[in-house]
XYZ file of N, CA and C in Angstrom:
573
model
N 25.511 28.111 1.372
C 26.188 26.520 2.644
C 25.125 25.629 2.418
N 25.622 24.874 2.495
C 24.789 23.342 2.159
C 24.568 22.816 4.004
N 24.953 23.887 5.143
C 25.557 23.241 6.669
C 23.556 22.790 7.365
N 23.880 21.361 7.729
C 22.618 21.409 7.979
C 21.684 20.262 7.372
N 21.806 20.146 6.459
C 21.004 19.572 5.107
C 20.602 18.115 5.296
N 19.580 17.749 6.526
C 19.691 16.351 6.579
C 18.496 15.743 5.810
N 18.069 16.366 4.750
C 16.851 15.564 4.221
C 16.939 16.162 2.712
N 16.499 15.667 1.438
C 16.115 16.506 0.336
C 14.455 16.448 0.836
N 14.071 18.008 -0.069
C 12.587 18.219 -0.009
C 12.808 18.186 -0.871
N 13.078 17.794 -2.326
C 12.437 17.484 -3.662
C 11.277 18.267 -4.217
N 11.775 19.438 -3.595
C 10.558 20.285 -4.081
C 9.480 20.275 -3.916
N 8.828 19.913 -2.626
C 7.184 19.581 -1.877
C 7.316 20.007 -0.505
N 5.907 20.399 -0.284
C 5.806 20.230 1.005
C 6.302 19.519 1.853
N 6.393 20.090 3.293
C 6.275 18.374 4.274
C 5.034 17.714 3.957
N 3.722 17.814 3.887
C 2.735 16.598 4.145
C 3.279 16.037 2.590
N 3.409 16.445 1.367
C 3.732 16.241 0.437
C 4.591 15.225 0.094
N 5.750 15.587 0.690
C 7.004 14.838 1.012
C 6.815 13.817 1.881
N 6.467 14.107 2.688
C 5.643 12.497 3.761
C 4.594 11.489 2.897
N 4.164 12.036 1.994
C 3.010 11.142 1.499
C 3.614 10.248 -0.120
N 4.218 11.415 0.165
C 5.375 11.085 -1.351
C 6.256 9.541 -0.380
N 7.215 9.787 0.281
C 7.614 8.653 1.028
C 6.837 7.252 0.983
N 6.097 7.665 1.790
C 4.919 6.685 2.089
C 4.422 5.617 1.130
N 4.280 6.500 -0.233
C 3.811 5.686 -1.298
C 4.802 4.895 -1.858
N 5.848 5.179 -1.857
C 7.198 4.724 -2.659
C 7.431 3.685 -1.720
N 7.371 3.681 -0.127
C 7.863 2.406 0.420
C 6.360 1.760 0.252
N 5.747 1.525 0.260
C 4.553 1.048 0.284
C 4.842 0.298 -1.358
N 5.036 0.904 -2.341
C 5.381 0.006 -3.448
C 6.749 -0.346 -3.349
N 7.416 -0.268 -2.606
C 9.141 -1.094 -2.722
C 8.575 -2.270 -2.371
N 7.910 -1.891 -0.937
C 7.149 -3.614 0.153
C 6.442 -4.383 -0.849
N 5.814 -4.442 -1.895
C 4.955 -4.766 -2.436
C 5.481 -5.706 -3.475
N 6.089 -4.540 -4.444
C 7.210 -5.198 -5.450
C 8.491 -5.464 -5.564
N 9.359 -4.891 -4.176
C 10.611 -5.146 -3.865
C 11.595 -4.755 -4.904
N 10.659 -4.348 -5.573
C 12.148 -3.153 -6.770
C 11.053 -1.955 -7.322
N 11.365 -1.224 -7.404
C 10.872 0.463 -8.294
C 12.082 0.757 -8.891
N 11.341 1.647 -10.338
C 12.165 2.712 -10.786
C 11.687 3.656 -10.563
N 12.267 4.531 -10.288
C 11.801 6.209 -9.719
C 13.143 6.949 -9.863
N 13.279 8.458 -9.348
C 14.295 9.432 -10.038
C 15.640 9.175 -8.895
N 16.600 9.394 -8.955
C 17.408 9.261 -8.040
C 18.018 9.659 -6.921
N 17.288 11.395 -6.530
C 17.199 11.440 -5.553
C 15.829 11.144 -4.592
N 14.579 10.783 -5.072
C 13.657 9.905 -4.283
C 13.977 8.526 -3.875
N 15.115 8.203 -5.170
C 15.441 6.817 -4.702
C 16.610 6.472 -3.434
N 16.981 7.875 -3.762
C 18.366 7.985 -2.290
C 17.589 8.065 -0.853
N 16.620 9.240 -0.743
C 15.958 9.137 0.030
C 15.038 8.051 0.475
N 14.411 7.321 -0.022
C 13.579 6.228 0.159
C 14.762 4.998 0.809
N 15.296 5.020 0.444
C 16.564 4.120 1.189
C 16.353 4.092 2.477
N 16.486 5.347 2.840
C 16.694 5.698 4.449
C 14.889 5.017 5.073
N 14.306 5.340 4.507
C 12.638 5.322 5.210
C 12.824 3.177 4.793
N 13.121 2.915 4.061
C 13.174 1.354 3.271
C 14.009 0.427 4.598
N 15.191 0.862 5.338
C 15.594 0.224 5.907
C 15.090 0.614 7.212
N 14.746 1.409 7.332
C 13.532 1.636 8.859
C 12.561 0.456 8.971
N 12.085 0.585 7.968
C 10.965 -0.616 8.041
C 11.265 -1.804 8.107
N 12.413 -2.131 7.614
C 12.725 -3.634 7.668
C 13.358 -3.984 8.863
N 14.176 -2.821 9.616
C 14.180 -2.375 10.867
C 13.265 -3.171 12.038
N 12.145 -2.249 11.481
C 10.442 -2.641 12.129
C 10.574 -4.113 12.230
N 10.357 -4.306 10.910
C 9.762 -5.968 10.641
C 11.387 -6.938 11.587
N 12.247 -6.389 11.354
C 13.368 -7.975 12.167
C 12.336 -7.629 13.747
N 12.152 -6.702 14.364
C 12.196 -6.631 15.388
C 10.604 -7.805 16.109
N 9.620 -7.834 15.092
C 8.505 -8.560 15.089
C 7.617 -8.338 16.027
N 7.373 -7.446 16.562
C 6.851 -7.488 18.143
C 5.233 -6.520 17.464
N 4.669 -6.802 18.642
C 3.059 -5.908 17.885
C 3.405 -4.627 18.331
N 3.950 -3.603 18.596
C 4.263 -2.468 18.482
C 4.785 -1.532 17.103
N 5.772 -2.989 16.621
C 6.397 -2.731 15.328
C 5.681 -2.710 14.312
N 4.850 -3.512 14.517
C 3.818 -3.919 13.268
C 2.656 -3.147 13.004
N 2.320 -2.258 14.311
C 1.790 -1.132 14.197
C 2.284 -0.241 13.781
N 3.226 0.089 14.487
C 3.957 1.417 13.424
C 4.275 1.003 12.124
N 4.567 -0.337 11.294
C 4.716 -0.450 10.242
C 3.401 -0.140 9.548
N 1.955 -0.179 9.965
C 0.978 -0.065 9.731
C 0.431 1.189 9.469
N 0.855 2.065 10.488
C 0.695 3.377 10.360
C 1.437 4.159 9.152
N 2.569 3.440 8.714
C 3.475 4.068 7.899
C 3.103 3.516 6.153
N 2.987 2.883 6.699
C 2.556 2.267 5.253
C 1.069 2.262 4.259
N 0.998 2.646 3.186
C -0.336 3.433 2.576
C -1.577 2.320 2.240
N -2.760 2.396 2.843
C -3.202 1.199 1.842
C -3.613 1.585 0.214
N -3.298 0.469 -0.008
C -3.635 0.109 -1.863
C -5.007 -0.278 -2.080
N -5.153 0.643 -2.934
C -6.999 0.138 -3.599
C -6.646 -0.550 -4.657
N -7.123 -1.944 -4.155
C -7.156 -2.890 -5.127
C -8.676 -3.492 -5.317
N -8.531 -4.891 -5.718
C -9.704 -5.184 -5.997
C -9.955 -5.347 -4.537
N -9.328 -5.499 -3.776
C -10.024 -5.965 -1.992
C -9.793 -4.434 -1.353
N -10.265 -3.976 0.034
C -10.858 -3.059 0.552
C -9.439 -2.210 0.578
N -9.236 -1.261 0.925
C -7.896 -0.709 1.419
C -7.002 -1.067 2.231
N -8.206 -1.425 3.367
C -7.308 -2.159 4.616
C -6.275 -3.461 4.449
N -7.376 -4.414 3.853
C -6.471 -5.884 3.356
C -5.362 -5.842 2.818
N -5.327 -4.736 1.839
C -4.023 -4.356 0.544
C -3.023 -4.063 1.801
N -3.545 -3.165 2.771
C -2.474 -2.413 3.941
C -1.784 -3.838 4.804
N -2.675 -4.749 5.313
C -2.443 -5.589 5.520
C -1.119 -6.784 5.655
N -1.575 -6.582 3.852
C -0.891 -7.751 3.057
C 0.907 -7.251 3.184
N 0.557 -5.602 2.391
C 2.042 -5.097 2.571
C 3.040 -5.100 4.556
N 2.201 -4.618 5.163
C 2.771 -5.102 6.264
C 3.018 -6.579 6.600
N 1.925 -8.008 6.114
C 2.333 -9.079 6.727
C 3.628 -9.299 5.704
N 3.758 -9.041 4.532
C 4.836 -9.511 3.513
C 6.414 -8.687 3.983
N 6.228 -7.435 4.895
C 7.682 -7.213 5.438
C 7.914 -7.977 6.783
N 7.006 -8.182 7.445
C 7.332 -8.942 8.387
C 7.292 -10.410 8.108
N 6.665 -10.964 7.016
C 6.815 -12.406 7.283
C 8.146 -13.064 6.390
N 7.763 -12.276 4.956
C 8.880 -12.616 3.850
C 10.356 -11.651 3.739
N 10.168 -10.199 3.685
C 11.530 -9.701 3.523
C 12.203 -9.798 5.169
N 11.836 -9.256 6.016
C 12.285 -9.353 6.808
C 13.142 -10.448 7.648
N 12.693 -11.649 7.405
C 13.890 -12.601 7.473
C 14.445 -12.468 6.819
N 14.505 -12.414 5.538
C 16.013 -12.757 4.781
C 16.867 -11.953 4.814
N 16.635 -10.761 5.966
C 17.616 -10.020 6.119
C 17.992 -10.409 7.884
N 17.441 -11.434 8.395
C 17.763 -11.561 9.621
C 19.357 -11.327 10.611
N 20.082 -11.625 9.097
C 21.725 -11.732 10.308
C 22.397 -10.499 9.365
N 21.795 -9.920 8.654
C 22.761 -8.441 8.404
C 21.898 -6.973 8.989
N 23.339 -6.238 9.339
C 22.621 -5.330 10.020
C 22.888 -3.781 8.983
N 21.547 -3.551 8.586
C 21.606 -2.129 7.743
C 21.789 -2.492 6.274
N 21.804 -1.445 5.458
C 22.144 -1.710 4.659
C 21.179 -3.083 3.288
N 19.886 -2.864 3.649
C 18.816 -3.571 3.008
C 18.336 -3.077 1.738
N 18.711 -2.268 1.051
C 18.274 -1.950 -0.498
C 19.669 -1.295 -0.833
N 19.592 -1.715 -2.381
C 20.402 -1.044 -3.005
C 19.942 -0.126 -4.165
N 20.772 0.877 -4.247
C 20.155 2.066 -5.371
C 21.276 2.056 -6.744
N 20.909 1.509 -7.953
C 21.377 1.389 -9.196
C 20.958 2.744 -10.140
N 22.022 3.306 -10.511
C 21.880 4.369 -11.336
C 21.397 3.509 -13.088
N 20.084 4.261 -13.517
C 19.710 3.885 -14.929
C 18.700 3.086 -14.851
N 17.660 2.760 -15.315
C 16.647 1.973 -15.823
C 16.909 0.593 -16.497
N 15.816 -0.149 -16.789
C 15.615 -1.147 -17.646
C 14.231 -1.502 -18.484
N 14.674 -1.494 -19.305
C 13.127 -1.791 -20.300
C 12.720 -3.231 -19.884
N 11.402 -3.926 -20.756
C 10.946 -4.421 -20.288
C 11.668 -6.044 -20.326
N 12.380 -5.867 -21.824
C 13.379 -7.393 -21.973
C 14.419 -7.332 -20.833
N 14.615 -6.139 -19.949
C 15.562 -6.492 -19.033
C 16.998 -5.610 -19.373
N 17.012 -4.993 -20.893
C 18.314 -4.602 -21.158
C 18.265 -2.859 -20.566
N 19.015 -2.536 -20.484
C 19.300 -1.324 -19.293
C 19.485 0.034 -20.429
N 18.775 0.658 -19.897
C 18.906 1.721 -20.902
C 19.978 3.308 -20.089
N 19.430 4.208 -21.105
C 20.339 5.474 -20.135
C 19.790 6.020 -19.082
N 20.183 6.706 -17.940
C 19.918 7.073 -16.679
C 19.077 8.378 -16.711
N 18.676 8.800 -18.119
C 18.098 9.829 -18.575
C 16.241 9.650 -18.291
N 15.679 10.363 -18.394
C 13.934 10.150 -18.854
C 13.971 10.763 -19.403
N 12.843 10.594 -20.661
C 12.873 11.132 -21.860
C 11.812 12.534 -21.715
N 11.222 12.481 -20.710
C 10.418 13.995 -20.785
C 10.828 14.917 -20.413
N 11.593 14.871 -19.158
C 12.164 15.747 -18.704
C 13.818 15.738 -18.166
N 14.295 14.479 -18.519
C 15.997 14.178 -18.457
C 16.408 14.202 -17.046
N 15.305 13.766 -16.330
C 15.658 13.438 -15.087
C 16.477 12.129 -14.943
N 17.680 12.189 -13.626
C 18.656 10.636 -13.487
C 17.381 9.990 -13.071
N 17.632 9.083 -14.007
C 16.365 7.719 -13.199
C 17.305 6.524 -12.153
N 16.622 5.862 -11.608
C 17.418 4.821 -10.884
C 16.656 3.695 -10.202
N 16.882 3.029 -10.277
C 16.198 1.221 -9.533
C 16.823 1.353 -8.280
N 15.508 1.059 -7.102
C 15.643 0.719 -5.639
C 14.970 -0.606 -5.759
N 15.856 -1.518 -5.030
C 15.465 -2.855 -5.032
C 16.140 -3.439 -3.437
N 15.407 -4.316 -3.176
C 16.103 -4.959 -1.649
C 17.110 -5.833 -1.917
N 18.106 -6.104 -1.649
C 19.682 -6.886 -1.356
C 19.096 -8.319 -1.401
N 19.910 -8.854 -2.254
C 19.746 -10.138 -2.535
C 20.683 -11.341 -1.795
N 20.642 -12.089 -0.796
C 21.691 -12.131 -0.202
C 22.368 -13.596 -0.713
N 21.433 -14.319 -1.405
C 21.909 -15.391 -2.213
C 22.355 -15.367 -2.986
N 22.519 -14.385 -3.351
C 23.548 -13.995 -4.346
C 25.282 -13.436 -4.010
N 25.413 -13.458 -3.069
C 26.825 -13.363 -2.591
C 27.192 -14.756 -2.176
N 26.417 -15.557 -1.779
C 26.613 -17.014 -0.854
C 26.726 -17.829 -2.373
N 26.095 -17.766 -3.282
C 26.252 -18.591 -4.531
C 27.811 -18.274 -5.061
N 28.232 -17.138 -5.473
C 29.070 -17.030 -6.363
C 30.447 -16.426 -5.258
N 30.923 -17.008 -4.340
C 32.452 -17.024 -3.479
C 33.524 -16.481 -4.274
N 34.305 -15.240 -3.654
C 35.631 -15.263 -4.622
C 36.348 -16.656 -4.471
N 37.505 -17.079 -5.373
C 38.220 -17.365 -5.618
C 39.461 -16.985 -5.507
N 40.503 -17.746 -4.717
C 41.846 -16.832 -4.274
C 42.611 -17.717 -5.778
N 43.634 -16.852 -6.454
C 44.402 -17.712 -7.213
C 45.516 -18.097 -6.448
N 46.089 -19.023 -6.977
C 47.136 -19.603 -6.237
C 48.484 -19.803 -7.005
N 49.676 -19.592 -6.532
C 51.037 -19.643 -7.248
C 51.614 -21.575 -7.864
N 50.834 -21.793 -8.433
C 51.429 -23.294 -8.676
C 52.531 -23.431 -9.252
N 53.184 -22.331 -9.935
C 54.452 -22.213 -11.059
C 55.612 -22.448 -9.856
N 55.948 -22.059 -8.568
C 56.753 -22.288 -7.686
C 56.416 -23.444 -6.911
N 55.471 -24.197 -6.695
C 55.415 -25.625 -6.005
C 55.415 -26.226 -7.042
N 55.552 -26.546 -8.046
C 55.741 -27.338 -9.297
C 56.939 -27.237 -9.485
N 57.573 -26.669 -10.009
C 58.896 -26.092 -10.056
C 60.286 -26.755 -9.375
N 59.925 -26.653 -7.917
C 60.762 -27.366 -6.937
C 60.528 -28.788 -6.765
N 59.684 -29.583 -6.583
C 59.491 -30.733 -6.495
C 59.941 -31.166 -7.706
N 59.871 -30.438 -8.871
C 59.892 -31.365 -10.018
C 61.181 -32.259 -10.904
N 62.217 -31.610 -9.907
C 63.929 -31.909 -9.981
C 64.041 -33.074 -9.605
N 64.196 -33.360 -8.242
C 64.617 -34.302 -7.705
C 63.431 -36.014 -7.314
N 62.239 -35.524 -8.366
C 61.467 -36.483 -8.404
C 61.533 -37.275 -9.728
N 61.988 -36.826 -11.058
C 62.413 -37.768 -11.978
C 63.150 -38.710 -11.867
N 64.452 -37.936 -11.057
C 65.622 -38.735 -11.038
C 65.397 -40.218 -9.749
N 64.653 -40.566 -9.202
C 63.617 -41.597 -8.139
C 62.930 -41.869 -8.949
N 62.151 -40.887 -9.232
C 60.845 -41.836 -10.411
C 61.670 -42.677 -11.272
N 62.276 -42.568 -11.936
C 63.352 -43.022 -13.130
C 63.403 -44.433 -12.397
N 64.493 -43.836 -11.586
C 65.409 -45.190 -11.147
C 64.666 -46.030 -10.838
N 63.484 -45.785 -9.920
C 62.452 -46.682 -8.932
C 60.809 -47.657 -10.160
N 61.258 -47.001 -11.475
C 59.929 -46.998 -12.502
C 61.012 -48.023 -13.265
N 61.948 -47.800 -13.398
C 62.660 -49.093 -14.543
C 62.623 -50.364 -13.822
N 63.535 -50.988 -12.470
C 63.013 -52.496 -11.944
C 61.609 -52.432 -11.989
N 60.360 -51.611 -11.581
C 59.218 -52.312 -11.713
C 58.523 -52.367 -13.340
N 59.229 -51.741 -14.180
C 58.578 -52.420 -15.631
C 59.466 -53.326 -15.970
N 60.881 -53.931 -15.475
C 61.533 -55.293 -15.735
C 60.758 -56.365 -15.346
N 60.204 -56.377 -13.786
C 59.695 -57.049 -13.604
C 58.084 -57.964 -14.213
N 57.481 -57.089 -14.409
C 56.243 -57.137 -15.300
C 56.498 -58.200 -16.698
N 57.578 -57.660 -17.258
C 58.645 -58.220 -18.314
C 58.796 -59.593 -18.156
N 59.261 -59.632 -17.285
C 59.721 -61.355 -16.945
C 58.742 -62.055 -16.690
N 57.660 -61.580 -15.715
C 56.778 -62.292 -15.929
C 55.835 -62.589 -16.819
N 55.684 -61.918 -17.755
C 55.049 -61.626 -18.826
C 55.766 -62.656 -19.910
N 56.677 -63.331 -19.966
C 57.942 -63.765 -20.610
C 57.875 -65.429 -20.492
N 57.131 -65.822 -18.933
C 56.943 -66.988 -18.950
C 56.234 -67.652 -19.361
N 55.347 -66.876 -18.954
C 53.510 -66.961 -19.349
C 53.622 -67.123 -20.467
N 54.496 -66.503 -21.340
C 53.480 -67.174 -22.875
C 54.415 -68.047 -23.018
N 55.688 -68.532 -22.639
C 56.415 -69.711 -22.979
C 55.797 -70.855 -22.139
N 54.656 -70.843 -21.229
C 53.753 -72.438 -20.858
C 53.029 -72.179 -21.784
N 52.606 -71.187 -22.565
C 51.750 -71.186 -23.691
C 51.521 -72.387 -24.991
N 53.076 -72.218 -25.139
C 53.528 -72.928 -26.163
C 53.787 -74.281 -25.981
């Protein structure tokens, strides 16, 4: 029975699972898109949404909670500098994007992409694990392409088309005669 399964254990001990989620969350904040297995991506979605909610609060306490969760990344600088930059990016770049959005900050897309951006199959070569891409949702994409409603132009055109030609032809005929009459005397005066 599957009652009470509140989280995926991912075949790891609780400490290993927590470290894995912290590493994945840090990578997602720094890169804004990562490729991982589907169960890890679905579990990371919960963690990432909570981190963005902390970023939207933008208080000192929320910033300290995010610093506590995100892992230090050892690159050229010291680990603390990279950790601060991940928190800084979360609070200054990522969270303001979702100011008007209430949840659902990430998207999980099944499959993976090669370096050219072409979509490959959803299975990893080595062990056949189902792969997924998790990324932050882009708000600009929705605003740039709104859906257009299709109008029924046939009914609107068919009804007014019948009475208008009769009236238009009666009005158009005298309008054509008056310019012709004006043109004829103008030609006579030239000769």
